[in-house]
Amino acid sequence: DTEVTQTPKHLVMGMTNKKSLKCEQHMGHRAMYWYKQKAKKPPELMFVYSYEKLSINESVPSRFSPECPNSSLLNLHLHALQPEDSALYLCASSQEGGYTFGSGTRLTVV
Amino acid sequence: QKEVEQDPGPLSVPEGAIVSLNCTYSNSAFQYFMWYRQYSRKGPELLMYTYSSGNKEDGRFTAQVDKSSKYISLFIRDSQPSDSATYLCAGLYSSASKIIFGSGTRLSIRP
């Protein structure tokens, strides 16, 4: 299995909703990431988990809350988002020899 | 100055042509260099992952890294309309660190 799987693929949520994005990989990668990508821009790093511990938080607002339940799973909990948070949210994992992205969750905040 | 510079294009070439995509970088600490292909509304797909200087070939794709000039290249031979996408170059300090992306080059292959 050489994939990073993200669910859901699309999500529409209101500004008062709470939702979660999920990410799963079974490549044995010990580093996992959340990136955010706006249209016509490269992905921007949000969080890094290394060996299931949060190692980097790129000054992301607290309405985004990451969680790493185990070495294969990564969640991103969303609460009280703003319309400007609408974007493609990408999960990635890495080790020597590869840095693999999932297909992303396209999030629309209304 | 951005750490990784990439011409955003767009670049349009006829089918069958050789495509050359290029980036420069400023940070000597990069150890790994990658090229990703991204179709519209999809996640980036890893095409090439290289460590240090030299060439790496995979099918129609060849990646080159020249650390002395801080130059990264991707060549696509026998280009196909299905190669039309945005290509992102990237540098990495270690295998578990933040990717530094270029801005991406939009490539269009004309049938």
Short mmCIF file of C-alpha atoms in Angstrom, two decimals:
data_model
loop_
_atom_site.label_atom_id
_atom_site.label_comp_id
_atom_site.label_asym_id
_atom_site.label_seq_id
_atom_site.Cartn_x
_atom_site.Cartn_y
_atom_site.Cartn_z
CA ASP A 1 0.00 0.00 0.00
CA THR A 2 1.66 3.22 -1.17
CA GLU A 3 -1.23 5.59 -0.63
CA VAL A 4 -2.36 8.26 1.75
CA THR A 5 -6.14 8.09 2.03
CA GLN A 6 -8.19 11.13 3.00
CA THR A 7 -11.87 11.35 3.86
CA PRO A 8 -14.18 12.96 3.07
CA LYS A 9 -13.24 14.15 -0.43
CA HIS A 10 -15.60 17.10 -0.21
CA LEU A 11 -17.05 18.89 2.82
CA VAL A 12 -19.39 21.84 3.13
CA MET A 13 -19.81 23.22 6.63
CA GLY A 14 -21.37 26.21 8.30
CA MET A 15 -19.38 28.57 10.48
CA THR A 16 -20.89 27.11 13.65
CA ASN A 17 -20.35 23.46 12.72
CA LYS A 18 -17.79 21.01 14.10
CA LYS A 19 -16.35 18.53 11.63
CA SER A 20 -13.26 16.34 11.28
CA LEU A 21 -10.98 15.45 8.40
CA LYS A 22 -9.36 12.03 8.43
CA CYS A 23 -6.14 10.71 6.98
CA GLU A 24 -4.72 7.20 6.93
CA GLN A 25 -1.49 5.61 5.66
CA HIS A 26 -0.13 2.08 5.98
CA MET A 27 3.38 2.66 4.62
CA GLY A 28 4.96 2.71 8.08
CA HIS A 29 5.82 6.39 7.70
CA ARG A 30 6.46 7.99 11.11
CA ALA A 31 6.03 11.60 9.99
CA MET A 32 2.61 12.90 9.00
CA TYR A 33 1.53 16.37 7.94
CA TRP A 34 -1.42 18.64 7.30
CA TYR A 35 -1.10 21.18 4.50
CA LYS A 36 -3.56 23.78 3.24
CA GLN A 37 -3.72 24.78 -0.42
CA LYS A 38 -5.56 27.75 -1.90
CA ALA A 39 -6.27 27.99 -5.63
CA LYS A 40 -3.23 28.53 -7.86
CA LYS A 41 -0.88 28.46 -4.85
CA PRO A 42 1.49 25.76 -3.59
CA PRO A 43 0.55 23.86 -0.43
CA GLU A 44 1.35 25.54 2.89
CA LEU A 45 2.34 23.55 5.95
CA MET A 46 0.01 23.61 8.97
CA PHE A 47 1.17 20.81 11.30
CA VAL A 48 3.80 18.10 11.51
CA TYR A 49 3.54 14.95 13.62
CA SER A 50 6.69 12.93 14.16
CA TYR A 51 6.38 9.60 15.94
CA GLU A 52 2.81 10.56 16.89
CA LYS A 53 3.89 13.75 18.65
CA LEU A 54 3.18 17.25 17.35
CA SER A 55 6.55 18.64 16.34
CA ILE A 56 5.60 21.70 14.27
CA ASN A 57 2.60 24.03 14.44
CA GLU A 58 2.96 26.77 11.86
CA SER A 59 1.03 29.33 13.95
CA VAL A 60 -2.28 27.88 12.85
CA PRO A 61 -5.44 29.35 14.47
CA SER A 62 -6.91 27.25 17.29
CA ARG A 63 -10.08 26.60 15.29
CA PHE A 64 -7.93 23.90 13.63
CA SER A 65 -7.03 21.11 16.05
CA PRO A 66 -4.88 18.18 14.91
CA GLU A 67 -4.84 14.75 16.49
CA CYS A 68 -2.71 11.68 15.87
CA PRO A 69 -4.43 8.67 17.47
CA ASN A 70 -1.80 6.20 16.24
CA SER A 71 1.04 5.88 13.75
CA SER A 72 -1.34 5.31 10.82
CA LEU A 73 -4.01 7.91 11.48
CA LEU A 74 -4.12 11.68 11.50
CA ASN A 75 -7.20 13.80 12.12
CA LEU A 76 -7.91 17.49 11.76
CA HIS A 77 -10.78 18.77 13.89
CA LEU A 78 -12.52 21.88 12.63
CA HIS A 79 -14.64 24.28 14.68
CA ALA A 80 -15.99 27.77 14.07
CA LEU A 81 -14.25 28.15 10.73
CA GLN A 82 -14.42 31.25 8.57
CA PRO A 83 -15.22 31.45 4.83
CA GLU A 84 -11.57 32.27 4.14
CA ASP A 85 -10.67 28.82 5.50
CA SER A 86 -12.21 27.29 2.38
CA ALA A 87 -9.38 25.42 0.64
CA LEU A 88 -8.00 22.02 -0.29
CA TYR A 89 -6.66 20.33 2.85
CA LEU A 90 -3.91 17.85 2.15
CA CYS A 91 -2.48 15.14 4.34
CA ALA A 92 1.02 13.80 3.68
CA SER A 93 3.39 11.26 5.15
CA SER A 94 7.10 10.76 4.70
CA GLN A 95 10.21 8.77 5.38
CA GLU A 96 13.54 8.35 3.58
CA GLY A 97 12.78 7.98 -0.11
CA GLY A 98 9.31 9.41 -0.26
CA TYR A 99 6.99 12.22 0.72
CA THR A 100 3.47 11.26 -0.32
CA PHE A 101 0.33 13.38 -0.42
CA GLY A 102 -3.27 12.28 -0.27
CA SER A 103 -5.86 13.50 -2.76
CA GLY A 104 -7.14 16.06 -0.30
CA THR A 105 -10.42 17.21 1.19
CA ARG A 106 -12.01 20.15 -0.58
CA LEU A 107 -13.55 22.21 2.21
CA THR A 108 -16.11 24.94 1.67
CA VAL A 109 -17.17 27.07 4.63
CA VAL A 110 -20.50 28.82 4.19
CA GLN B 1 14.05 36.10 -1.90
CA LYS B 2 12.00 32.90 -1.97
CA GLU B 3 13.87 29.74 -0.99
CA VAL B 4 12.69 27.99 -4.17
CA GLU B 5 12.04 30.02 -7.32
CA GLN B 6 10.00 28.64 -10.20
CA ASP B 7 8.63 30.30 -13.34
CA PRO B 8 4.82 30.05 -13.05
CA GLY B 9 4.32 29.86 -16.82
CA PRO B 10 1.98 29.02 -18.38
CA LEU B 11 4.07 26.88 -20.72
CA SER B 12 2.43 25.45 -23.85
CA VAL B 13 4.18 22.92 -26.11
CA PRO B 14 3.01 20.58 -28.90
CA GLU B 15 2.48 16.89 -28.24
CA GLY B 16 5.67 14.86 -28.58
CA ALA B 17 7.98 17.74 -27.63
CA ILE B 18 10.61 17.55 -24.91
CA VAL B 19 9.59 19.70 -21.94
CA SER B 20 12.14 21.34 -19.66
CA LEU B 21 10.98 22.65 -16.29
CA ASN B 22 13.43 24.46 -14.04
CA CYS B 23 13.81 25.82 -10.53
CA THR B 24 16.51 27.54 -8.57
CA TYR B 25 16.95 27.45 -4.82
CA SER B 26 18.87 29.50 -2.32
CA ASN B 27 19.23 27.26 0.74
CA SER B 28 22.32 25.04 0.71
CA ALA B 29 20.84 22.98 3.55
CA PHE B 30 18.37 21.21 1.25
CA GLN B 31 19.25 17.53 1.05
CA TYR B 32 16.30 16.20 -0.95
CA PHE B 33 14.61 17.54 -4.04
CA MET B 34 11.25 16.55 -5.45
CA TRP B 35 9.01 17.14 -8.42
CA TYR B 36 5.26 16.84 -8.03
CA ARG B 37 2.55 16.86 -10.68
CA GLN B 38 -0.81 18.27 -9.68
CA TYR B 39 -3.96 18.05 -11.74
CA SER B 40 -6.73 20.54 -11.11
CA ARG B 41 -8.54 19.97 -7.80
CA LYS B 42 -6.34 16.95 -6.95
CA GLY B 43 -3.51 16.39 -4.49
CA PRO B 44 0.15 16.61 -5.61
CA GLU B 45 1.52 13.37 -7.06
CA LEU B 46 5.18 12.61 -6.40
CA LEU B 47 7.04 12.16 -9.69
CA MET B 48 10.68 12.22 -8.67
CA TYR B 49 12.52 12.20 -5.33
CA THR B 50 16.27 12.73 -5.44
CA TYR B 51 18.98 13.00 -2.84
CA SER B 52 21.94 15.29 -3.51
CA SER B 53 23.26 16.06 -6.99
CA GLY B 54 22.93 13.98 -10.13
CA ASN B 55 20.35 12.58 -12.49
CA LYS B 56 17.43 10.27 -11.91
CA GLU B 57 15.34 8.73 -14.67
CA ASP B 58 11.91 7.13 -14.50
CA GLY B 59 10.26 6.34 -17.82
CA ARG B 60 9.73 9.56 -19.76
CA PHE B 61 10.83 11.70 -16.80
CA THR B 62 14.38 12.74 -15.90
CA ALA B 63 15.23 14.87 -12.87
CA GLN B 64 18.54 16.70 -12.54
CA VAL B 65 19.98 18.38 -9.47
CA ASP B 66 23.07 20.58 -9.69
CA LYS B 67 23.98 21.61 -6.16
CA SER B 68 26.91 23.73 -7.31
CA SER B 69 24.58 26.07 -9.19
CA LYS B 70 21.50 25.39 -7.00
CA TYR B 71 19.51 24.37 -10.05
CA ILE B 72 16.79 21.71 -10.31
CA SER B 73 15.37 20.48 -13.61
CA LEU B 74 12.68 18.08 -14.81
CA PHE B 75 12.64 16.84 -18.40
CA ILE B 76 9.62 15.16 -19.94
CA ARG B 77 10.21 13.25 -23.16
CA ASP B 78 7.52 12.47 -25.74
CA SER B 79 5.07 14.76 -23.95
CA GLN B 80 1.42 13.76 -23.96
CA PRO B 81 -1.79 15.80 -23.48
CA SER B 82 -2.24 13.86 -20.22
CA ASP B 83 0.95 15.55 -18.95
CA SER B 84 -0.95 18.86 -18.87
CA ALA B 85 -0.90 19.86 -15.20
CA THR B 86 0.87 22.08 -12.71
CA TYR B 87 4.39 20.93 -11.85
CA LEU B 88 5.81 21.82 -8.45
CA CYS B 89 9.49 21.61 -7.57
CA ALA B 90 10.40 21.34 -3.90
CA GLY B 91 13.30 21.14 -1.50
CA LEU B 92 13.51 19.34 1.82
CA TYR B 93 15.98 19.67 4.70
CA SER B 94 15.44 16.17 6.03
CA SER B 95 13.09 13.31 5.27
CA ALA B 96 10.69 14.47 8.01
CA SER B 97 10.60 18.21 7.62
CA LYS B 98 8.60 20.93 5.95
CA ILE B 99 8.57 20.90 2.14
CA ILE B 100 9.59 24.18 0.58
CA PHE B 101 7.68 24.42 -2.69
CA GLY B 102 8.24 26.54 -5.75
CA SER B 103 5.22 28.43 -7.01
CA GLY B 104 4.43 25.76 -9.63
CA THR B 105 4.55 25.86 -13.45
CA ARG B 106 1.33 25.35 -15.41
CA LEU B 107 2.09 23.12 -18.40
CA SER B 108 -0.22 22.56 -21.36
CA ILE B 109 0.51 19.95 -24.06
CA ARG B 110 -1.31 20.75 -27.31
CA PRO B 111 -2.58 17.69 -29.29
#
